Amino acid sequence: MRLKIGIFGGSGYGGSELLRILLQHPQAEIAFVTANEHAGKLVSDVHRNLYGLTELRFETAPDDLSKLSDLDCVFFALPYGQALALAPQLPASVKVIDLSGDFRLRDAAEFLTHYGREHTAMDTQREFVYGLTETNRDSIARARLVSNPGCFATATLLGLAPLVAARQLSGRVIVDAKTGSSGSGAKAAANTHHPQRSNSFYAYKPFSHQHVPEIEQELRRVGDWTSELVFMTHSLPVARGIFASIYAETKDELTADEARALFADFYRDSFFIRLVNGSPDINWVKTTNFCDIGFAARGRQLVVFSAIDNLVKGAAGQAVQNMNLMFGLDEKTGLMLMGSNP
């Protein structure tokens, strides 16, 4: 039996990737996809990469979500704040995966600080499970409501979780993370359109990025997280990909091979984690659901390199991976996405 899926917010890059993945998912049937500004248009007229692959049209969002009991699962790929009002309206039989940051943080004060608005659905938030698949697999499988992690959070957490679980961190952790322009969304802004972005490189949101509190929240769940986190994000002149260099001091001296063995044990059941020799490359993970992780070590100084596609493993791919778990499917279903060379 195919799962009936509703997608709220299909015109952005996250929605586009959900469509690309779910249209070829053997157990999924997209019942509708919304995009109010494009209502009535063919999906393939907005996302030209899907031309000839679907006859779906964008719709306006339904007025009464309580009538959507015929759906199995809903994805919210909407801007911050919009899912706060929508998620509580859905029937209790419908499973939900939210790709925005609306339900990631359990602390309302932190949400206000980092997202600049009051959280208006904390009762619903308490039912949400944080959807980092590789560290929270069992809880996701039992969940009705899942909050998909942020893209920077995904790359960072996958590079830190094994060290936290093994109690190997000592002192400050520095994360130097870089992202492509698609992370800024489909609508051009002054600092993201091509003439500005193509030959530039700059830092943004120093000490204030909204993914920091969810990173620390999840690390406290994984293990004994007491380190200071210095988290810096930068704009890369590429379209897709996140590359994080994570600098840590370990309690024991570890060679790169020993670090790799520690990670291999932690991720022994995680198909989408690939441990590479030396540095990963965002070209190897683009358009895929893989996270490639590499290592460099000198005594107690360890650098973990983490690379993902921000739109797939950092958003839509991980969301579908979570959907698979929530419905008892093999988590790889529909996600055997190969990259290209070059």
XYZ file of C-alpha atoms in Angstrom:
342
model
C 0.000 0.000 0.000
C 1.337 3.423 -0.950
C 1.519 6.222 1.592
C -0.629 9.260 0.797
C 1.550 12.350 1.204
C 0.763 16.045 1.481
C 3.485 18.652 1.002
C 2.958 22.166 2.353
C 5.355 24.560 0.654
C 6.559 22.993 -2.564
C 7.964 25.974 -4.453
C 11.268 26.395 -2.589
C 14.406 24.325 -2.844
C 13.415 22.066 0.059
C 10.025 21.407 -1.504
C 11.626 20.820 -4.886
C 13.901 18.160 -3.414
C 11.011 16.508 -1.582
C 9.192 16.263 -4.902
C 12.264 14.922 -6.709
C 12.705 12.185 -4.095
C 9.072 11.288 -3.404
C 8.034 11.117 -7.061
C 10.295 8.080 -7.471
C 9.690 6.611 -3.998
C 8.064 3.178 -4.494
C 5.816 3.490 -1.416
C 4.736 7.140 -1.754
C 1.891 8.862 -3.576
C 1.784 12.660 -3.453
C -1.830 13.656 -2.863
C -1.197 17.399 -3.099
C 1.529 20.020 -2.925
C 0.840 23.617 -1.931
C 2.400 26.885 -3.049
C -0.053 29.720 -2.734
C 1.775 32.096 -5.095
C 1.946 29.396 -7.796
C -1.511 27.880 -7.269
C -2.814 26.344 -10.468
C 0.598 26.073 -12.124
C 2.100 22.760 -13.111
C 4.838 21.731 -10.691
C 7.084 21.168 -13.707
C 6.600 24.765 -14.832
C 8.183 25.932 -11.576
C 10.681 23.089 -11.119
C 11.876 22.493 -14.661
C 14.007 19.509 -13.621
C 10.707 17.646 -13.121
C 9.408 18.369 -16.637
C 7.758 15.281 -18.105
C 7.859 13.444 -14.772
C 4.669 14.649 -13.106
C 1.322 16.242 -13.924
C 0.880 17.585 -10.380
C -0.248 21.186 -9.990
C 0.397 23.463 -7.052
C -2.635 24.157 -4.870
C -3.520 26.685 -2.205
C -3.280 25.360 1.324
C -6.545 23.786 2.544
C -8.596 25.985 4.851
C -9.530 23.155 7.213
C -6.632 20.812 7.994
C -8.806 18.717 10.293
C -10.370 17.173 7.176
C -7.071 15.652 5.982
C -7.562 12.345 7.786
C -7.159 10.445 4.503
C -3.458 11.372 4.464
C -0.751 9.226 6.016
C 1.972 11.853 6.255
C 2.438 15.604 5.850
C 5.683 17.441 5.183
C 5.987 21.114 6.112
C 8.605 22.787 3.889
C 7.506 26.287 4.842
C 9.303 29.406 6.098
C 9.876 29.749 9.836
C 6.719 30.350 11.851
C 4.063 28.989 9.517
C 3.994 25.400 10.791
C 3.329 26.672 14.341
C -0.284 27.351 13.427
C -0.757 24.407 11.050
C 0.674 21.369 12.857
C -1.786 21.465 15.784
C -4.742 21.449 13.360
C -3.940 18.108 11.733
C -5.852 14.949 12.693
C -4.077 12.740 15.227
C -3.908 9.961 12.635
C -1.613 11.965 10.326
C 2.139 11.836 10.827
C 4.088 15.059 10.438
C 7.652 15.943 9.448
C 8.531 19.619 9.781
C 11.556 20.874 7.834
C 11.542 24.353 9.370
C 12.928 25.210 12.785
C 9.523 25.643 14.372
C 9.584 22.530 16.558
C 13.284 21.786 17.108
C 13.846 23.653 20.364
C 12.265 22.494 23.611
C 12.940 25.808 25.362
C 10.503 28.614 24.452
C 12.951 31.304 25.604
C 15.691 29.943 23.331
C 13.226 29.856 20.449
C 12.390 33.511 21.015
C 16.086 34.430 21.178
C 17.158 32.579 18.043
C 14.050 32.827 15.849
C 12.844 36.252 16.950
C 9.248 35.294 17.693
C 7.152 33.757 20.441
C 6.518 30.031 20.207
C 2.738 29.658 20.047
C 2.458 25.848 20.044
C 4.581 24.553 22.911
C 2.002 21.891 23.800
C 2.410 20.456 20.312
C 6.186 20.933 20.419
C 6.435 18.579 23.402
C 5.186 15.755 21.170
C 7.857 16.342 18.511
C 10.906 14.076 18.272
C 14.186 15.507 16.988
C 14.819 13.842 13.640
C 18.558 13.253 13.396
C 18.132 9.733 12.097
C 21.499 8.285 13.048
C 21.328 9.311 16.708
C 17.596 9.040 17.388
C 16.468 6.148 15.222
C 14.328 4.270 17.765
C 12.408 7.355 18.923
C 11.770 8.444 15.324
C 10.376 5.008 14.477
C 7.779 5.406 17.261
C 6.997 9.076 16.615
C 3.982 10.750 15.046
C 5.608 14.193 14.928
C 9.224 14.693 13.839
C 11.209 17.911 13.624
C 13.835 17.617 10.902
C 17.249 19.014 11.924
C 18.828 22.078 10.373
C 21.430 21.540 7.669
C 24.374 22.936 9.680
C 23.152 21.007 12.712
C 23.112 17.762 10.721
C 26.682 18.140 9.469
C 27.947 19.198 12.893
C 26.106 16.630 14.996
C 27.121 13.723 12.772
C 30.732 14.824 13.213
C 30.506 15.194 16.997
C 28.021 12.618 18.286
C 30.431 9.627 18.398
C 32.997 11.651 20.366
C 30.384 12.863 22.858
C 28.951 9.366 23.302
C 32.465 8.005 23.937
C 33.244 10.814 26.444
C 36.323 11.704 24.416
C 36.011 15.499 24.346
C 38.147 17.723 26.522
C 37.828 21.507 26.370
C 36.526 23.808 23.684
C 35.111 22.587 20.356
C 35.389 24.868 17.326
C 33.173 24.314 14.293
C 34.100 26.138 11.092
C 31.205 25.454 8.699
C 30.604 26.625 5.139
C 27.488 26.403 2.993
C 26.374 26.893 -0.591
C 23.914 29.531 -1.754
C 20.889 27.221 -1.921
C 20.806 27.354 1.870
C 19.539 30.933 1.532
C 16.392 29.815 -0.281
C 14.985 30.128 -3.773
C 14.290 33.864 -3.648
C 17.293 36.052 -4.381
C 18.426 38.554 -1.764
C 21.055 41.264 -1.848
C 23.822 39.019 -0.554
C 22.744 35.741 -2.194
C 22.071 36.440 -5.865
C 24.692 35.238 -8.353
C 26.735 38.409 -9.035
C 27.278 38.872 -5.300
C 27.767 35.243 -4.315
C 29.724 33.744 -7.200
C 33.138 35.194 -6.339
C 32.712 36.074 -2.673
C 33.460 34.473 0.668
C 32.264 35.814 4.001
C 31.210 34.850 7.514
C 27.701 35.447 8.778
C 25.745 35.166 12.042
C 28.877 34.851 14.235
C 27.955 33.494 17.693
C 24.247 33.826 16.841
C 23.300 31.133 14.333
C 19.903 29.589 15.060
C 21.250 26.036 14.718
C 23.538 26.351 17.760
C 20.905 25.632 20.437
C 19.599 22.543 18.643
C 23.157 21.232 18.270
C 23.812 21.567 21.993
C 20.347 20.258 22.895
C 20.951 17.061 20.905
C 24.526 16.603 22.132
C 23.249 16.696 25.730
C 20.866 13.891 24.801
C 23.622 11.846 23.127
C 26.028 12.004 26.063
C 27.888 14.160 28.564
C 28.155 17.399 26.611
C 29.873 20.046 28.744
C 32.301 21.596 26.251
C 32.226 25.191 25.071
C 31.057 25.380 21.460
C 32.423 28.037 19.125
C 30.317 27.859 15.964
C 31.055 29.958 12.874
C 29.261 29.826 9.537
C 30.504 31.050 6.167
C 29.097 31.546 2.684
C 30.661 29.455 -0.073
C 30.499 30.491 -3.761
C 28.854 27.186 -4.745
C 25.186 26.226 -5.092
C 24.995 23.069 -2.958
C 26.831 21.532 -0.071
C 27.976 22.039 3.506
C 31.515 21.410 4.667
C 32.246 21.504 8.406
C 35.709 21.382 9.952
C 35.317 20.402 13.614
C 38.351 21.062 15.830
C 38.451 19.184 19.131
C 40.836 18.094 21.853
C 40.378 14.495 22.947
C 40.975 12.989 26.365
C 43.119 10.245 24.840
C 45.612 10.494 22.033
C 43.916 9.170 18.895
C 45.333 8.494 15.474
C 43.118 9.170 12.486
C 42.643 5.411 12.130
C 41.576 5.086 15.774
C 39.108 7.928 15.362
C 37.770 6.260 12.245
C 37.315 2.986 14.169
C 35.404 4.809 16.919
C 33.078 6.365 14.334
C 32.709 3.082 12.447
C 31.447 1.386 15.597
C 29.020 4.205 16.420
C 27.631 4.284 12.875
C 27.775 0.539 12.239
C 24.051 0.456 11.360
C 24.014 3.746 9.430
C 24.183 3.221 5.675
C 24.286 6.929 4.835
C 27.451 7.625 6.835
C 30.586 7.098 4.746
C 33.987 7.287 6.441
C 36.602 8.443 3.959
C 40.368 8.702 3.960
C 41.605 12.253 4.402
C 39.176 15.016 3.579
C 35.711 14.529 2.094
C 34.558 16.724 -0.766
C 31.128 18.282 -1.224
C 31.228 17.171 -4.882
C 31.014 13.561 -3.709
C 27.812 14.078 -1.737
C 25.903 16.544 -3.913
C 22.357 15.337 -4.766
C 22.780 12.362 -2.373
C 21.687 11.513 1.175
C 25.227 10.653 2.280
C 27.305 12.319 4.940
C 31.011 11.811 4.263
C 33.307 12.086 7.282
C 37.112 12.240 7.369
C 39.771 12.777 10.023
C 43.130 14.355 10.763
C 44.900 13.848 14.092
C 47.997 14.972 15.976
C 48.292 13.705 19.513
C 45.155 14.844 21.327
C 44.245 17.305 18.567
C 41.558 15.892 16.302
C 39.876 17.439 13.288
C 36.679 15.857 11.979
C 35.620 16.852 8.466
C 31.938 16.469 7.594
C 30.350 17.003 4.163
C 26.681 16.819 3.161
C 24.301 18.132 0.528
C 22.405 20.794 2.467
C 19.192 20.144 0.511
C 19.229 16.342 0.761
C 20.872 14.948 3.897
C 20.502 18.435 5.370
C 16.792 18.683 4.546
C 14.542 16.667 2.190
C 16.542 13.430 2.085
C 16.748 13.161 5.840
C 13.025 13.981 6.042
C 12.217 11.047 3.749
C 14.651 8.838 5.695
C 12.641 9.705 8.805
C 9.356 9.043 7.030
C 10.610 5.587 6.104
C 11.393 4.821 9.735
C 8.056 6.183 10.948
C 6.174 3.793 8.631
C 8.338 0.717 9.195
C 10.096 0.866 5.824
C 13.774 0.284 5.158
C 15.230 3.741 5.743
C 17.077 3.590 2.393
C 13.819 3.310 0.434
C 13.709 5.907 -2.330
C 17.057 7.339 -1.230
C 19.582 5.342 -3.229
C 20.620 8.581 -4.897
C 23.996 8.496 -6.606
C 26.158 11.528 -7.065
C 27.882 12.410 -10.308
C 31.483 12.593 -11.451
C 32.283 15.341 -12.211
